[in-house]
Amino acid sequence: MHNSSPSHPSHRPSEQPSAGGKAVLSVSGLTKEYRVYDKPEGLLASVTGLFHRKNRVVEALKGVDLEVGKGEFVAMLGPNGAGKTTFLKLLSGIITPTRGTARVLGHVPWERTDDFRRRFALVMGQRNQLWWDLPAAESFRLHKEIYRIETRAFERTRDELVDLLGVRKLLLQPVRDLSLGERMKLELVAALLHEPEVLFLDEPTIGLDVVAQHALHRFLAHVQAERQMTVILTTHYMKDVAALCQRLVVVTEGSILYDGSLGQIVDRFTSHKIVTLDFDAPPEASRVERFGFPAEIRGPQVILRIDRTRIADALPGILREEGVRDVSVEDVPLEEIVAQLFRSGTSDAAGISAPTGTPR
């Protein structure tokens, strides 16, 4: 979905100072609550509910604070219902908050000024905003007229984006005849035609195959670096984060659990590394237990979890073991770290420890 159309010609006025000084996006105490009606089961209960409704308040966001600078590519990672989409809807001005403040490019988003709407774009992976029965080329021309983009600039930008994604042959096909991956590529082209300074992406790779995901990753990385756009990406796919983002914000139940780099999250929330040994033949369990660390045997492969501070001392002895053909040392997968954060529901977790109940 793209932002609403401006009513004046597109131009680039000098950027207003944001609430965070140099921050393109600044959020303080942002809260969004919904009042929902729990419908009881049964005919009698339903009739009673017509006169005595039982409502409850759901907090989609709980006092979120966040600042994002110019040119940052930030991933918001969280399970379904964490508040990611609500956050983007607030920042794009689709909905208003219950409490709190936000400024994007110096504007209050829900005031929906023309200048603000010209300078950002929102793409939602689960919603198609191209005209369903028309070719994408027609939707692009409509976009040109809505934003009053100069013809040469429009054609130059369109051709560049279309060629980067390799979708020129799709421009004249009705959108309804395209695959999900093809539609998403064209959605991104449409969103970037007016050269927004801020791009909000809500799960753009959801439902896409590996090839389509890889193509979008390369495209987004190139365009963001070339234009120095500020990009906020919501996702629950770790591949999106690893391929695109330097900064990770982990959210669950409407609150931020972690905000920092990928490297920092590994250092902060893990206490061990994973050492994988390949043997000539599957080893006996008693032989593996001698290593003194939690271990998992998968045929001729043994996976050890070793305290980060003991790696240098432990590896020489392990490598002297007869029959070891190969060894690799890796950090705990990001998926495992984030899953632990989701389960703990707090940023004060001591870290992900090696499993208990195995020899050390």
mmCIF file of C-alpha atoms in Angstrom:
data_model
loop_
_atom_site.group_PDB
_atom_site.id
_atom_site.type_symbol
_atom_site.label_atom_id
_atom_site.label_comp_id
_atom_site.label_asym_id
_atom_site.label_seq_id
_atom_site.Cartn_x
_atom_site.Cartn_y
_atom_site.Cartn_z
ATOM 1 C CA MET A 1 0.000 0.000 0.000
ATOM 2 C CA HIS A 2 1.318 3.448 -0.874
ATOM 3 C CA ASN A 3 0.674 6.728 0.856
ATOM 4 C CA SER A 4 -2.253 8.913 -0.136
ATOM 5 C CA SER A 5 -1.813 11.243 -3.058
ATOM 6 C CA PRO A 6 -0.628 14.811 -2.562
ATOM 7 C CA SER A 7 -2.665 17.615 -4.021
ATOM 8 C CA HIS A 8 0.271 19.750 -5.188
ATOM 9 C CA PRO A 9 3.205 19.171 -7.528
ATOM 10 C CA SER A 10 6.076 17.122 -6.155
ATOM 11 C CA HIS A 11 9.105 19.066 -5.003
ATOM 12 C CA ARG A 12 11.760 18.734 -2.336
ATOM 13 C CA PRO A 13 11.605 21.540 0.228
ATOM 14 C CA SER A 14 14.334 21.810 2.814
ATOM 15 C CA GLU A 15 13.882 19.226 5.500
ATOM 16 C CA GLN A 16 12.360 20.476 8.726
ATOM 17 C CA PRO A 17 14.252 19.644 11.906
ATOM 18 C CA SER A 18 12.908 16.498 13.507
ATOM 19 C CA ALA A 19 12.204 16.011 17.159
ATOM 20 C CA GLY A 20 15.391 14.012 17.494
ATOM 21 C CA GLY A 21 17.720 16.629 15.988
ATOM 22 C CA LYS A 22 19.400 14.651 13.183
ATOM 23 C CA ALA A 23 16.849 11.851 13.429
ATOM 24 C CA VAL A 24 14.619 11.346 10.402
ATOM 25 C CA LEU A 25 12.192 9.450 12.618
ATOM 26 C CA SER A 26 11.646 10.117 16.309
ATOM 27 C CA VAL A 27 9.079 8.367 18.495
ATOM 28 C CA SER A 28 8.406 8.899 22.203
ATOM 29 C CA GLY A 29 5.965 7.003 24.400
ATOM 30 C CA LEU A 30 3.958 5.855 21.373
ATOM 31 C CA THR A 31 0.940 3.860 22.550
ATOM 32 C CA LYS A 32 -1.984 2.411 20.638
ATOM 33 C CA GLU A 33 -4.931 0.781 22.390
ATOM 34 C CA TYR A 34 -7.980 -0.887 20.874
ATOM 35 C CA ARG A 35 -11.245 -1.629 22.605
ATOM 36 C CA VAL A 36 -12.526 -5.036 21.488
ATOM 37 C CA TYR A 37 -15.785 -6.863 22.108
ATOM 38 C CA ASP A 38 -15.633 -10.492 23.203
ATOM 39 C CA LYS A 39 -18.680 -12.190 21.696
ATOM 40 C CA PRO A 40 -19.928 -15.033 23.901
ATOM 41 C CA GLU A 41 -21.051 -18.382 22.517
ATOM 42 C CA GLY A 42 -24.653 -19.516 22.422
ATOM 43 C CA LEU A 43 -27.931 -17.840 21.423
ATOM 44 C CA LEU A 44 -28.902 -16.620 24.887
ATOM 45 C CA ALA A 45 -25.443 -15.190 25.523
ATOM 46 C CA SER A 46 -25.507 -13.467 22.141
ATOM 47 C CA VAL A 47 -28.864 -11.834 22.870
ATOM 48 C CA THR A 48 -27.650 -10.755 26.296
ATOM 49 C CA GLY A 49 -24.558 -9.319 24.657
ATOM 50 C CA LEU A 50 -26.720 -6.959 22.617
ATOM 51 C CA PHE A 51 -27.563 -5.087 25.823
ATOM 52 C CA HIS A 52 -24.592 -5.816 28.081
ATOM 53 C CA ARG A 53 -21.402 -5.881 26.046
ATOM 54 C CA LYS A 54 -18.181 -7.005 27.631
ATOM 55 C CA ASN A 55 -15.297 -4.989 26.260
ATOM 56 C CA ARG A 56 -11.604 -5.191 26.966
ATOM 57 C CA VAL A 57 -8.642 -3.033 26.024
ATOM 58 C CA VAL A 58 -5.879 -4.482 23.855
ATOM 59 C CA GLU A 59 -2.537 -2.672 23.853
ATOM 60 C CA ALA A 60 -1.040 -3.019 20.381
ATOM 61 C CA LEU A 61 1.862 -0.707 21.311
ATOM 62 C CA LYS A 62 3.043 0.108 24.816
ATOM 63 C CA GLY A 63 5.005 3.351 25.123
ATOM 64 C CA VAL A 64 7.533 2.751 22.344
ATOM 65 C CA ASP A 65 10.598 5.032 22.114
ATOM 66 C CA LEU A 66 12.720 4.951 18.959
ATOM 67 C CA GLU A 67 14.974 7.179 16.858
ATOM 68 C CA VAL A 68 16.194 6.406 13.342
ATOM 69 C CA GLY A 69 18.763 8.458 11.437
ATOM 70 C CA LYS A 70 19.017 9.322 7.756
ATOM 71 C CA GLY A 71 20.036 6.396 5.558
ATOM 72 C CA GLU A 72 19.528 3.706 8.195
ATOM 73 C CA PHE A 73 18.057 0.337 7.222
ATOM 74 C CA VAL A 74 16.286 -0.917 10.337
ATOM 75 C CA ALA A 75 14.536 -4.265 10.776
ATOM 76 C CA MET A 76 11.675 -4.675 13.229
ATOM 77 C CA LEU A 77 11.475 -8.347 14.072
ATOM 78 C CA GLY A 78 8.675 -9.951 16.026
ATOM 79 C CA PRO A 79 6.015 -12.676 16.046
ATOM 80 C CA ASN A 80 2.526 -12.171 14.683
ATOM 81 C CA GLY A 81 0.618 -9.707 16.862
ATOM 82 C CA ALA A 82 3.771 -8.060 18.220
ATOM 83 C CA GLY A 83 2.689 -4.594 17.046
ATOM 84 C CA LYS A 84 4.930 -4.220 13.982
ATOM 85 C CA THR A 85 2.212 -3.378 11.471
ATOM 86 C CA THR A 86 0.478 -1.054 13.949
ATOM 87 C CA PHE A 87 3.767 0.812 14.336
ATOM 88 C CA LEU A 88 4.095 1.379 10.581
ATOM 89 C CA LYS A 89 0.465 2.449 10.288
ATOM 90 C CA LEU A 90 1.080 5.081 12.953
ATOM 91 C CA LEU A 91 4.276 6.325 11.295
ATOM 92 C CA SER A 92 2.531 6.589 7.927
ATOM 93 C CA GLY A 93 -0.459 8.398 9.416
ATOM 94 C CA ILE A 94 -3.076 5.746 8.623
ATOM 95 C CA ILE A 95 -4.126 5.605 12.273
ATOM 96 C CA THR A 96 -3.675 7.904 15.266
ATOM 97 C CA PRO A 97 -2.098 6.920 18.591
ATOM 98 C CA THR A 98 -3.810 6.705 21.951
ATOM 99 C CA ARG A 99 -0.858 8.460 23.566
ATOM 100 C CA GLY A 100 2.645 9.531 22.671
ATOM 101 C CA THR A 101 4.350 11.544 19.956
ATOM 102 C CA ALA A 102 6.027 10.831 16.629
ATOM 103 C CA ARG A 103 7.756 12.917 13.991
ATOM 104 C CA VAL A 104 8.841 11.664 10.587
ATOM 105 C CA LEU A 105 10.849 14.053 8.387
ATOM 106 C CA GLY A 106 9.819 16.803 10.772
ATOM 107 C CA HIS A 107 6.086 16.065 10.422
ATOM 108 C CA VAL A 108 3.472 14.575 12.724
ATOM 109 C CA PRO A 109 2.365 11.619 10.561
ATOM 110 C CA TRP A 110 -1.354 11.590 11.412
ATOM 111 C CA GLU A 111 -1.690 15.239 10.385
ATOM 112 C CA ARG A 112 -1.208 13.925 6.827
ATOM 113 C CA THR A 113 0.198 17.101 5.316
ATOM 114 C CA ASP A 114 0.827 17.129 1.555
ATOM 115 C CA ASP A 115 4.562 17.621 2.029
ATOM 116 C CA PHE A 116 4.773 14.571 4.269
ATOM 117 C CA ARG A 117 2.773 12.357 1.907
ATOM 118 C CA ARG A 118 5.111 13.228 -0.977
ATOM 119 C CA ARG A 119 8.180 12.121 0.964
ATOM 120 C CA PHE A 120 7.417 8.596 2.134
ATOM 121 C CA ALA A 121 6.015 5.339 0.801
ATOM 122 C CA LEU A 122 4.440 2.315 2.471
ATOM 123 C CA VAL A 123 4.409 -1.183 0.965
ATOM 124 C CA MET A 124 2.446 -3.938 2.679
ATOM 125 C CA GLY A 125 3.231 -7.475 1.548
ATOM 126 C CA GLN A 126 -0.250 -8.800 2.263
ATOM 127 C CA ARG A 127 -2.125 -6.086 0.354
ATOM 128 C CA ASN A 128 -2.077 -5.410 -3.357
ATOM 129 C CA GLN A 129 -2.497 -1.760 -4.320
ATOM 130 C CA LEU A 130 -1.873 -1.957 -8.052
ATOM 131 C CA TRP A 131 -5.074 -1.899 -10.088
ATOM 132 C CA TRP A 132 -6.066 -5.570 -10.281
ATOM 133 C CA ASP A 133 -7.519 -5.567 -13.808
ATOM 134 C CA LEU A 134 -5.019 -3.170 -15.382
ATOM 135 C CA PRO A 135 -1.406 -3.682 -16.462
ATOM 136 C CA ALA A 136 1.159 -2.327 -14.019
ATOM 137 C CA ALA A 137 2.240 0.224 -16.658
ATOM 138 C CA GLU A 138 -1.156 1.913 -16.357
ATOM 139 C CA SER A 139 -0.907 2.040 -12.552
ATOM 140 C CA PHE A 140 2.549 3.595 -12.902
ATOM 141 C CA ARG A 141 1.162 6.332 -15.159
ATOM 142 C CA LEU A 142 -1.622 6.987 -12.676
ATOM 143 C CA HIS A 143 1.026 7.285 -9.977
ATOM 144 C CA LYS A 144 2.881 9.790 -12.182
ATOM 145 C CA GLU A 145 -0.211 11.974 -12.466
ATOM 146 C CA ILE A 146 -1.109 11.742 -8.771
ATOM 147 C CA TYR A 147 2.369 12.867 -7.719
ATOM 148 C CA ARG A 148 2.774 15.146 -10.743
ATOM 149 C CA ILE A 149 6.167 13.705 -11.561
ATOM 150 C CA GLU A 150 7.915 15.370 -14.492
ATOM 151 C CA THR A 151 7.797 13.069 -17.550
ATOM 152 C CA ARG A 152 11.538 12.659 -18.043
ATOM 153 C CA ALA A 153 12.128 12.001 -14.350
ATOM 154 C CA PHE A 154 9.283 9.470 -14.311
ATOM 155 C CA GLU A 155 10.563 7.574 -17.331
ATOM 156 C CA ARG A 156 14.140 7.574 -16.069
ATOM 157 C CA THR A 157 13.167 6.298 -12.611
ATOM 158 C CA ARG A 158 10.683 3.751 -13.958
ATOM 159 C CA ASP A 159 13.177 2.319 -16.447
ATOM 160 C CA GLU A 160 15.915 2.088 -13.826
ATOM 161 C CA LEU A 161 13.720 0.269 -11.322
ATOM 162 C CA VAL A 162 12.125 -2.027 -13.881
ATOM 163 C CA ASP A 163 15.510 -3.050 -15.274
ATOM 164 C CA LEU A 164 16.981 -3.638 -11.815
ATOM 165 C CA LEU A 165 14.169 -6.079 -11.039
ATOM 166 C CA GLY A 166 13.996 -7.558 -14.531
ATOM 167 C CA VAL A 167 10.236 -7.048 -14.853
ATOM 168 C CA ARG A 168 9.957 -5.092 -18.116
ATOM 169 C CA LYS A 169 8.175 -7.970 -19.843
ATOM 170 C CA LEU A 170 5.484 -7.920 -17.129
ATOM 171 C CA LEU A 171 4.449 -4.275 -17.531
ATOM 172 C CA LEU A 172 1.655 -4.909 -20.026
ATOM 173 C CA GLN A 173 0.131 -7.954 -18.308
ATOM 174 C CA PRO A 174 -2.950 -7.479 -16.096
ATOM 175 C CA VAL A 175 -1.864 -7.576 -12.463
ATOM 176 C CA ARG A 176 -4.357 -10.380 -11.733
ATOM 177 C CA ASP A 177 -2.351 -12.698 -14.035
ATOM 178 C CA LEU A 178 0.941 -12.234 -12.187
ATOM 179 C CA SER A 179 2.445 -14.409 -9.489
ATOM 180 C CA LEU A 180 2.836 -13.138 -5.924
ATOM 181 C CA GLY A 181 6.555 -12.524 -6.421
ATOM 182 C CA GLU A 182 5.991 -10.645 -9.673
ATOM 183 C CA ARG A 183 3.306 -8.478 -8.099
ATOM 184 C CA MET A 184 5.528 -7.605 -5.161
ATOM 185 C CA LYS A 185 8.338 -6.504 -7.470
ATOM 186 C CA LEU A 186 5.954 -4.204 -9.317
ATOM 187 C CA GLU A 187 4.543 -2.907 -6.014
ATOM 188 C CA LEU A 188 8.054 -1.830 -5.059
ATOM 189 C CA VAL A 189 8.568 -0.084 -8.391
ATOM 190 C CA ALA A 190 5.326 1.853 -7.909
ATOM 191 C CA ALA A 191 6.273 2.830 -4.354
ATOM 192 C CA LEU A 192 9.648 4.207 -5.430
ATOM 193 C CA LEU A 193 8.598 6.148 -8.538
ATOM 194 C CA HIS A 194 8.267 9.450 -6.661
ATOM 195 C CA GLU A 195 11.663 8.874 -4.962
ATOM 196 C CA PRO A 196 10.567 8.850 -1.324
ATOM 197 C CA GLU A 197 13.040 9.713 1.407
ATOM 198 C CA VAL A 198 11.511 7.221 3.843
ATOM 199 C CA LEU A 199 10.260 3.752 2.909
ATOM 200 C CA PHE A 200 8.130 1.586 5.207
ATOM 201 C CA LEU A 201 8.061 -2.112 4.278
ATOM 202 C CA ASP A 202 5.612 -4.392 6.057
ATOM 203 C CA GLU A 203 6.640 -8.027 5.515
ATOM 204 C CA PRO A 204 7.388 -7.582 1.783
ATOM 205 C CA THR A 205 8.750 -11.130 1.351
ATOM 206 C CA ILE A 206 5.875 -12.982 3.011
ATOM 207 C CA GLY A 207 4.811 -15.965 0.913
ATOM 208 C CA LEU A 208 7.638 -15.565 -1.623
ATOM 209 C CA ASP A 209 9.905 -18.387 -2.741
ATOM 210 C CA VAL A 210 13.660 -18.304 -2.132
ATOM 211 C CA VAL A 211 14.478 -16.963 -5.609
ATOM 212 C CA ALA A 212 11.997 -14.095 -5.312
ATOM 213 C CA GLN A 213 13.210 -13.258 -1.796
ATOM 214 C CA HIS A 214 16.810 -13.114 -3.006
ATOM 215 C CA ALA A 215 15.867 -10.833 -5.914
ATOM 216 C CA LEU A 216 14.054 -8.423 -3.593
ATOM 217 C CA HIS A 217 16.959 -8.441 -1.141
ATOM 218 C CA ARG A 218 19.439 -7.447 -3.862
ATOM 219 C CA PHE A 219 17.113 -4.776 -5.221
ATOM 220 C CA LEU A 220 16.355 -3.191 -1.856
ATOM 221 C CA ALA A 221 20.006 -3.209 -0.773
ATOM 222 C CA HIS A 222 21.063 -1.515 -4.020
ATOM 223 C CA VAL A 223 18.323 1.128 -4.086
ATOM 224 C CA GLN A 224 18.668 1.980 -0.392
ATOM 225 C CA ALA A 225 22.433 2.436 -0.683
ATOM 226 C CA GLU A 226 22.133 4.408 -3.925
ATOM 227 C CA ARG A 227 19.460 6.813 -2.669
ATOM 228 C CA GLN A 228 20.409 6.816 1.020
ATOM 229 C CA MET A 229 16.773 6.221 1.912
ATOM 230 C CA THR A 230 15.730 5.590 5.480
ATOM 231 C CA VAL A 231 14.017 2.189 5.506
ATOM 232 C CA ILE A 232 11.992 0.507 8.250
ATOM 233 C CA LEU A 233 11.353 -3.154 7.488
ATOM 234 C CA THR A 234 8.991 -5.303 9.549
ATOM 235 C CA THR A 235 9.426 -9.039 9.191
ATOM 236 C CA HIS A 236 9.607 -12.343 11.005
ATOM 237 C CA TYR A 237 12.062 -13.835 8.493
ATOM 238 C CA MET A 238 15.635 -13.916 9.731
ATOM 239 C CA LYS A 239 16.944 -14.003 6.145
ATOM 240 C CA ASP A 240 15.494 -10.532 5.531
ATOM 241 C CA VAL A 241 17.349 -9.179 8.543
ATOM 242 C CA ALA A 242 20.681 -10.815 7.742
ATOM 243 C CA ALA A 243 20.594 -9.764 4.081
ATOM 244 C CA LEU A 244 19.523 -6.152 4.481
ATOM 245 C CA CYS A 245 19.762 -4.560 7.892
ATOM 246 C CA GLN A 246 22.541 -3.156 10.033
ATOM 247 C CA ARG A 247 20.233 -2.490 12.971
ATOM 248 C CA LEU A 248 17.707 -4.808 14.580
ATOM 249 C CA VAL A 249 14.737 -3.903 16.768
ATOM 250 C CA VAL A 250 13.067 -6.893 18.424
ATOM 251 C CA VAL A 251 9.464 -6.333 19.504
ATOM 252 C CA THR A 252 6.893 -8.505 21.227
ATOM 253 C CA GLU A 253 3.547 -7.723 22.821
ATOM 254 C CA GLY A 254 3.861 -4.072 21.838
ATOM 255 C CA SER A 255 7.222 -3.415 23.531
ATOM 256 C CA ILE A 256 10.819 -3.212 22.337
ATOM 257 C CA LEU A 257 13.008 -5.951 23.819
ATOM 258 C CA TYR A 258 16.204 -5.146 21.963
ATOM 259 C CA ASP A 259 17.556 -2.322 19.790
ATOM 260 C CA GLY A 260 21.072 -2.645 18.412
ATOM 261 C CA SER A 261 23.308 -4.309 15.832
ATOM 262 C CA LEU A 262 23.224 -7.965 14.824
ATOM 263 C CA GLY A 263 26.684 -8.491 16.321
ATOM 264 C CA GLN A 264 25.685 -6.977 19.643
ATOM 265 C CA ILE A 265 22.646 -9.214 20.025
ATOM 266 C CA VAL A 266 24.851 -12.299 19.647
ATOM 267 C CA ASP A 267 27.333 -11.036 22.244
ATOM 268 C CA ARG A 268 24.639 -9.943 24.685
ATOM 269 C CA PHE A 269 22.280 -12.893 24.637
ATOM 270 C CA THR A 270 24.512 -15.923 24.097
ATOM 271 C CA SER A 271 26.983 -17.522 26.451
ATOM 272 C CA HIS A 272 28.382 -20.162 24.098
ATOM 273 C CA LYS A 273 29.438 -21.021 20.562
ATOM 274 C CA ILE A 274 28.495 -24.024 18.475
ATOM 275 C CA VAL A 275 31.377 -26.330 17.494
ATOM 276 C CA THR A 276 30.612 -28.944 14.829
ATOM 277 C CA LEU A 277 32.920 -31.953 14.455
ATOM 278 C CA ASP A 278 32.836 -34.328 11.479
ATOM 279 C CA PHE A 279 34.131 -37.833 12.290
ATOM 280 C CA ASP A 280 35.100 -40.667 9.952
ATOM 281 C CA ALA A 281 32.296 -42.755 11.466
ATOM 282 C CA PRO A 282 29.497 -42.175 14.002
ATOM 283 C CA PRO A 283 31.190 -41.992 17.439
ATOM 284 C CA GLU A 284 29.971 -43.770 20.575
ATOM 285 C CA ALA A 285 28.090 -41.625 23.085
ATOM 286 C CA SER A 286 30.641 -42.423 25.792
ATOM 287 C CA ARG A 287 33.395 -41.073 23.591
ATOM 288 C CA VAL A 288 31.564 -37.796 23.041
ATOM 289 C CA GLU A 289 30.828 -37.420 26.753
ATOM 290 C CA ARG A 290 34.562 -37.202 27.417
ATOM 291 C CA PHE A 291 34.581 -33.770 25.799
ATOM 292 C CA GLY A 292 32.718 -32.506 28.855
ATOM 293 C CA PHE A 293 30.308 -30.213 26.969
ATOM 294 C CA PRO A 294 26.649 -30.482 25.975
ATOM 295 C CA ALA A 295 26.653 -32.541 22.774
ATOM 296 C CA GLU A 296 24.326 -33.807 20.082
ATOM 297 C CA ILE A 297 25.218 -36.738 17.828
ATOM 298 C CA ARG A 298 23.930 -36.747 14.256
ATOM 299 C CA GLY A 299 25.506 -39.744 12.583
ATOM 300 C CA PRO A 300 29.191 -38.980 12.021
ATOM 301 C CA GLN A 301 28.601 -35.370 13.071
ATOM 302 C CA VAL A 302 28.852 -34.135 16.656
ATOM 303 C CA ILE A 303 27.563 -30.704 17.702
ATOM 304 C CA LEU A 304 29.085 -29.235 20.869
ATOM 305 C CA ARG A 305 28.013 -26.127 22.745
ATOM 306 C CA ILE A 306 31.065 -24.623 24.388
ATOM 307 C CA ASP A 307 31.262 -21.573 26.638
ATOM 308 C CA ARG A 308 32.642 -18.642 24.647
ATOM 309 C CA THR A 309 35.409 -18.073 27.189
ATOM 310 C CA ARG A 310 36.619 -21.696 26.951
ATOM 311 C CA ILE A 311 36.825 -22.143 23.181
ATOM 312 C CA ALA A 312 40.574 -21.492 22.886
ATOM 313 C CA ASP A 313 41.420 -23.902 25.705
ATOM 314 C CA ALA A 314 38.995 -26.664 24.673
ATOM 315 C CA LEU A 315 39.605 -26.959 20.935
ATOM 316 C CA PRO A 316 43.220 -28.264 20.952
ATOM 317 C CA GLY A 317 42.262 -31.284 23.054
ATOM 318 C CA ILE A 318 39.129 -31.978 20.993
ATOM 319 C CA LEU A 319 41.068 -31.808 17.711
ATOM 320 C CA ARG A 320 43.559 -34.369 18.959
ATOM 321 C CA GLU A 321 40.704 -36.869 19.134
ATOM 322 C CA GLU A 322 41.222 -39.657 16.594
ATOM 323 C CA GLY A 323 38.908 -39.674 13.578
ATOM 324 C CA VAL A 324 38.056 -35.959 13.471
ATOM 325 C CA ARG A 325 38.032 -34.914 9.796
ATOM 326 C CA ASP A 326 36.691 -31.370 9.979
ATOM 327 C CA VAL A 327 35.654 -28.727 12.507
ATOM 328 C CA SER A 328 33.670 -25.482 12.390
ATOM 329 C CA VAL A 329 33.035 -22.860 15.068
ATOM 330 C CA GLU A 330 29.940 -20.663 14.736
ATOM 331 C CA ASP A 331 27.814 -18.282 16.766
ATOM 332 C CA VAL A 332 24.383 -19.383 17.911
ATOM 333 C CA PRO A 333 21.934 -18.873 14.990
ATOM 334 C CA LEU A 334 20.079 -15.574 15.125
ATOM 335 C CA GLU A 335 16.769 -17.461 14.943
ATOM 336 C CA GLU A 336 17.545 -19.218 18.204
ATOM 337 C CA ILE A 337 18.523 -15.995 19.957
ATOM 338 C CA VAL A 338 15.378 -14.158 18.883
ATOM 339 C CA ALA A 339 13.138 -17.115 19.739
ATOM 340 C CA GLN A 340 14.601 -17.076 23.244
ATOM 341 C CA LEU A 341 13.864 -13.368 23.510
ATOM 342 C CA PHE A 342 10.263 -13.983 22.442
ATOM 343 C CA ARG A 343 9.873 -16.723 25.033
ATOM 344 C CA SER A 344 11.419 -14.711 27.843
ATOM 345 C CA GLY A 345 9.462 -11.572 26.949
ATOM 346 C CA THR A 346 12.141 -9.373 28.533
ATOM 347 C CA SER A 347 15.401 -7.744 27.504
ATOM 348 C CA ASP A 348 16.854 -8.593 30.908
ATOM 349 C CA ALA A 349 17.366 -12.243 29.988
ATOM 350 C CA ALA A 350 20.742 -13.444 31.196
ATOM 351 C CA GLY A 351 21.495 -15.027 27.828
ATOM 352 C CA ILE A 352 20.974 -18.243 25.951
ATOM 353 C CA SER A 353 22.760 -20.996 27.781
ATOM 354 C CA ALA A 354 23.737 -24.417 26.562
ATOM 355 C CA PRO A 355 21.016 -27.025 27.178
ATOM 356 C CA THR A 356 21.001 -28.643 30.599
ATOM 357 C CA GLY A 357 20.832 -32.342 31.313
ATOM 358 C CA THR A 358 23.891 -33.172 29.208
ATOM 359 C CA PRO A 359 27.466 -33.717 30.378
ATOM 360 C CA ARG A 360 29.699 -30.708 30.756
#
